Coordinates of C-alpha atoms in Angstrom, one line a residue:
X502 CA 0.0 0.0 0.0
X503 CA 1.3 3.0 -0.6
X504 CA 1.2 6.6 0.9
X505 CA 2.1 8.7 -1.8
X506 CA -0.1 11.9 -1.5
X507 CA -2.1 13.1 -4.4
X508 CA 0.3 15.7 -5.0
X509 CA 3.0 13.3 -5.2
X510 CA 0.8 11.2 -7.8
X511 CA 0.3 13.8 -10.1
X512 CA 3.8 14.8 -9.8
X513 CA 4.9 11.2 -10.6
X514 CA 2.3 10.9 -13.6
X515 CA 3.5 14.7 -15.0
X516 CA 7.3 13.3 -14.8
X517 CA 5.7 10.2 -16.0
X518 CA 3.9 10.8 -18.6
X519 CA 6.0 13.9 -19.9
X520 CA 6.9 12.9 -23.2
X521 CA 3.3 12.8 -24.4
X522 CA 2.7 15.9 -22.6
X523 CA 5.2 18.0 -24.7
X524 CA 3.9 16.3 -27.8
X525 CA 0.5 17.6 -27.4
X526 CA 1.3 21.2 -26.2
X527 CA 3.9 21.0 -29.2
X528 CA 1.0 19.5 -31.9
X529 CA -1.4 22.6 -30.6
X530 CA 1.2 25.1 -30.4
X531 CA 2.2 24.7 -33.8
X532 CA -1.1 25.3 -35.3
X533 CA -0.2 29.1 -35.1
X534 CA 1.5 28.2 -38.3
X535 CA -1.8 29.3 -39.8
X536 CA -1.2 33.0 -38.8
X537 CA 1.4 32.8 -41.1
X538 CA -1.0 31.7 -44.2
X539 CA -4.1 34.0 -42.9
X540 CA -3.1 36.1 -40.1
X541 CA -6.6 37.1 -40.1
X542 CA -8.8 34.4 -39.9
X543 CA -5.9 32.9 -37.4
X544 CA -6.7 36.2 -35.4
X545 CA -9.8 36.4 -35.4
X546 CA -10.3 32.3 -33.9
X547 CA -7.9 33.1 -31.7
X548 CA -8.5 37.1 -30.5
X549 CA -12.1 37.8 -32.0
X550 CA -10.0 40.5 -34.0
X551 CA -8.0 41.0 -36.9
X552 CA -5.2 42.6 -37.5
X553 CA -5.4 45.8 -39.6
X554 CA -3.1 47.1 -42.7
X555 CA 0.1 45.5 -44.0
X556 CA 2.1 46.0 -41.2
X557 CA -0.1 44.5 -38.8
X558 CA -0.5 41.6 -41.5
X559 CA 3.5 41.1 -41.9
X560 CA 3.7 41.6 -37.8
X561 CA 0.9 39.3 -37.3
X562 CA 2.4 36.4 -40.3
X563 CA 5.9 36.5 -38.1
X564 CA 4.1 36.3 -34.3
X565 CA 3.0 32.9 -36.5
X566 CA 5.8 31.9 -37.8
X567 CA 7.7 32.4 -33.7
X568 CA 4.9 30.4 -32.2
X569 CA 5.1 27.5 -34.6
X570 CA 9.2 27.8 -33.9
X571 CA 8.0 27.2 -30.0
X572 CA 5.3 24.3 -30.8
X573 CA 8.5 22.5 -33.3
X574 CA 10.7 23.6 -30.4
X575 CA 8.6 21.8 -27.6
X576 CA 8.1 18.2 -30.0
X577 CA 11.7 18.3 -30.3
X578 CA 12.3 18.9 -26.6
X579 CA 9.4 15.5 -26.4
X580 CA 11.8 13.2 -28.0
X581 CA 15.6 15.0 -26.3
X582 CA 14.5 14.8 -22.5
X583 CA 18.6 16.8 -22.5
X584 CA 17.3 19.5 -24.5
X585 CA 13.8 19.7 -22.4
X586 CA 14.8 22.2 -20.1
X587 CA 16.0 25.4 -21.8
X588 CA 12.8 24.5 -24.3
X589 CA 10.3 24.7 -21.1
X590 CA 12.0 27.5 -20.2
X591 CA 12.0 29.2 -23.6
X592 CA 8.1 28.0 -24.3
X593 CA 7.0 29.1 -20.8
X594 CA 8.5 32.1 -20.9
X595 CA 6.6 32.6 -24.4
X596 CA 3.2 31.4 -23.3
X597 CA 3.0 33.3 -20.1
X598 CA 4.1 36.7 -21.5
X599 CA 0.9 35.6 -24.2
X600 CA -1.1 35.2 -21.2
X601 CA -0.3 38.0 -19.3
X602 CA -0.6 39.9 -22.3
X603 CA -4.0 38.9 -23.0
X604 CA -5.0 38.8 -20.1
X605 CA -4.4 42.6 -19.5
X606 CA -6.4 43.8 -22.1
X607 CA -10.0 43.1 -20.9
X608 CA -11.9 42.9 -24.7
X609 CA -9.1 40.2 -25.7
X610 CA -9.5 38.1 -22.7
X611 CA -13.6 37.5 -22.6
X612 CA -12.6 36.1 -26.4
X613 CA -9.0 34.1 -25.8
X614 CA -10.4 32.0 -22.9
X615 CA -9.3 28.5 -24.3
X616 CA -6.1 29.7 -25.6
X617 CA -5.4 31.4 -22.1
X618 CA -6.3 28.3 -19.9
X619 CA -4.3 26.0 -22.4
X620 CA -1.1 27.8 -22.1
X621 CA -1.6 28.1 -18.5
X622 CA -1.9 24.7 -17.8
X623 CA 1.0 24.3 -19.9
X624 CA 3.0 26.4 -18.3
X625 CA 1.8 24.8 -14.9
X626 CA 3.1 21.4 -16.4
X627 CA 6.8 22.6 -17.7
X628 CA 6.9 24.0 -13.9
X629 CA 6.0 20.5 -12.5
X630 CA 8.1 18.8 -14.6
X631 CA 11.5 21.3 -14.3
X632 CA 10.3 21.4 -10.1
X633 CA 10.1 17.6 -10.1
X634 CA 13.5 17.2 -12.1
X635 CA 16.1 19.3 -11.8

């Protein structure tokens, strides 16, 4: 019988189960791709909003282009646990400034919630796993 706490059993499942973790978050992040194709229908799924003129279009094409680097990043970091923690720490970093930026612009956030509570938890995870492993 054992008396791991619940705590501990997620942490165990996170460390666990890690691989298929950064796989997923990698496979959605690099849907953003499509930003890079159509900025603004990839806006307006995402924000409720599309970007305006050709510099917002060529700004919006490269934020695409970065946050397809990150998902490519994070299934490369799936398959080389070495490389894993600079890419959490990289991705993290990139997902919480996202949320945070979101976040502090109030008409954004009523329309980003999914995108918001996926990179969260995301972020919650890379923390588990560099917590739990390093």
């Amino acid at each position: 019988m054992s008396c791991e706490s619940p705590g501990e059993i997620m942490v165990e499942f996170v460390v666990t189960q890690f691989k298929w973790i950064m796989l997923a978050g990698g496979l959605i992040t690099l849907t953003m791709l499509q930003a890079a194709f159509t900025p603004r229908a990839a806006f307006r799924s995402l924000l409720g909003d599309e970007p305006e003129g050709p510099l917002a279009l060529l700004v919006a094409r490269n934020w695409g282009v970065l946050i397809a680097l990150t998902g490519a990043i994070l299934i490369w970091g799936a398959f080389d646990p070495e490389v894993r923690p600079l890419v959490l720490i990289v991705a993290g970093t990139s997902k919480l400034a996202f949320v945070g930026l979101v976040v502090s612009h109030a008409p954004f956030r009523r329309k980003a919630v999914v995108p918001i509570v996926v990179d969260s938890a995301l972020v919650l995870l890379f923390a588990i796993y560099l917590i739990a492993t390093l």
